[in-house]
mmCIF file of C-alpha atoms in Angstrom:
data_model
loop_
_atom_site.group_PDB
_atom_site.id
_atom_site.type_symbol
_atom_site.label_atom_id
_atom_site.label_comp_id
_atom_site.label_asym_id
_atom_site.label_seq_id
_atom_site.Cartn_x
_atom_site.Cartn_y
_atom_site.Cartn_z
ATOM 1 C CA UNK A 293 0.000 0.000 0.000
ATOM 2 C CA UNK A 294 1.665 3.409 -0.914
ATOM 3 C CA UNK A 295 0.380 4.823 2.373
ATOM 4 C CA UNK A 296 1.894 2.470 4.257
ATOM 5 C CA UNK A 297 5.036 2.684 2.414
ATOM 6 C CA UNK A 298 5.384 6.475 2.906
ATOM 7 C CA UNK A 299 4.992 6.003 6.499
ATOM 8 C CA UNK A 300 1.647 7.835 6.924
ATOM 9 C CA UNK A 301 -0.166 4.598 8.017
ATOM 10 C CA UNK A 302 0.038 0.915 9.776
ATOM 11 C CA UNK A 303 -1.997 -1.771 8.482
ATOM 12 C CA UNK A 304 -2.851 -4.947 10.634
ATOM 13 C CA UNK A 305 -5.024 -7.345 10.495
ATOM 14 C CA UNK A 306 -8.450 -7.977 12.591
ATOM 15 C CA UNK A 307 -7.896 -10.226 15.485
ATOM 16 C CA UNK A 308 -10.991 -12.152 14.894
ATOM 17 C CA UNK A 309 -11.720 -11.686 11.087
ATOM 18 C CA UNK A 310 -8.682 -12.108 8.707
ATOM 19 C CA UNK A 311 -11.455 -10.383 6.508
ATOM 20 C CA UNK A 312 -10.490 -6.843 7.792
ATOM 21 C CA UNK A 313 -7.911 -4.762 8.014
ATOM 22 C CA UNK A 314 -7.301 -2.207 10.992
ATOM 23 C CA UNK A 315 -5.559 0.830 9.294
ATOM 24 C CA UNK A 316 -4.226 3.492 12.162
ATOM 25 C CA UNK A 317 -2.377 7.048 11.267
ATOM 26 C CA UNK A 318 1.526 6.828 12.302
ATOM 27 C CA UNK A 319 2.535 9.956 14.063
ATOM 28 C CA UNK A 320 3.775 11.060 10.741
ATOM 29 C CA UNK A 321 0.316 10.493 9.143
ATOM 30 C CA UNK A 322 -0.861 12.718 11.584
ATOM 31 C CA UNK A 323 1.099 14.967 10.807
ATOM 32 C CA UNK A 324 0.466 15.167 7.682
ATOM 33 C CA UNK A 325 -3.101 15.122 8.109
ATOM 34 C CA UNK A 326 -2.902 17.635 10.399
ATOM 35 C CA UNK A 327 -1.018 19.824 7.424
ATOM 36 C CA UNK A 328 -4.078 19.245 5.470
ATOM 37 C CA UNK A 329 -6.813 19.746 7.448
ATOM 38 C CA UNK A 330 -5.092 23.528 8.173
ATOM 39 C CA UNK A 331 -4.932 24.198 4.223
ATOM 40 C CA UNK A 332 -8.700 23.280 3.672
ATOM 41 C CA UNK A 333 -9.603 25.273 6.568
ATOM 42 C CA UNK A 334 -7.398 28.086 5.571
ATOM 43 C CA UNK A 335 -9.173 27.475 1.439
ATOM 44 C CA UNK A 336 -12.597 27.187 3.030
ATOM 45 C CA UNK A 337 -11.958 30.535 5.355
ATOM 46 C CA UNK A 338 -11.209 32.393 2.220
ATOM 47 C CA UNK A 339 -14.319 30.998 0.393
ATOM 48 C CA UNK A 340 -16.381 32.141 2.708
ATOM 49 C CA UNK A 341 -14.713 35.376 3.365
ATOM 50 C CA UNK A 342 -15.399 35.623 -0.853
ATOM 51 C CA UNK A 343 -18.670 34.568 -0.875
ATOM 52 C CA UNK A 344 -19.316 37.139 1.632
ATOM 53 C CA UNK A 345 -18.225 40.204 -0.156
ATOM 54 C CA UNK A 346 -20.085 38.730 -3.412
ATOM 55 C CA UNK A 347 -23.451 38.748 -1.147
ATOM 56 C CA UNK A 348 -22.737 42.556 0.020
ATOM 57 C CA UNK A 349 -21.914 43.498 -3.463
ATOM 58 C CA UNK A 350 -24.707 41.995 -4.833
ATOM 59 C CA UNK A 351 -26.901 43.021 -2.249
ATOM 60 C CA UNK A 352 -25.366 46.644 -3.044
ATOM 61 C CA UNK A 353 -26.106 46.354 -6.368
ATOM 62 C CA UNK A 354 -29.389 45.046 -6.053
ATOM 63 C CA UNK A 355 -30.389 47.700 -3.634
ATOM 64 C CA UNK A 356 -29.163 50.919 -6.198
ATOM 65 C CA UNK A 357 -31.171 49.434 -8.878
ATOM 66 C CA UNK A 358 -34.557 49.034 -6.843
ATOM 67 C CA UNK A 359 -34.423 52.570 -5.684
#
């Protein structure tokens, strides 16, 4: 598995169902996740922060051309 080979994860298998497979982050896969999870916060702040000046804009605009 390339996850597993980068270090990010640890694969065993299920004590009582050779079926499954247990995956757990390493440290270093939480790390990494951790890395992430900051970007698409940091992406989805800014989206909203845009989407937010689009609605005032718009709300601007709309407002000038009803009056």
């Amino acid at each position: 598995n390339k996850l597993e080979n980068m270090g990010l994860i640890i694969s065993e298998g299920h004590p009582e169902d050779h079926r499954v497979r247990l995956l757990s982050l390493t440290k270093k896969g939480k790390a990494v996740f951790e890395q992430i999870k900051d970007n698409v916060n940091k992406y989805l702040d800014n989206l909203t922060y845009d989407l937010d000046g689009m609605h005032d804009m718009l709300t601007k605009m709309d407002k000038s051309h009803t009056n």
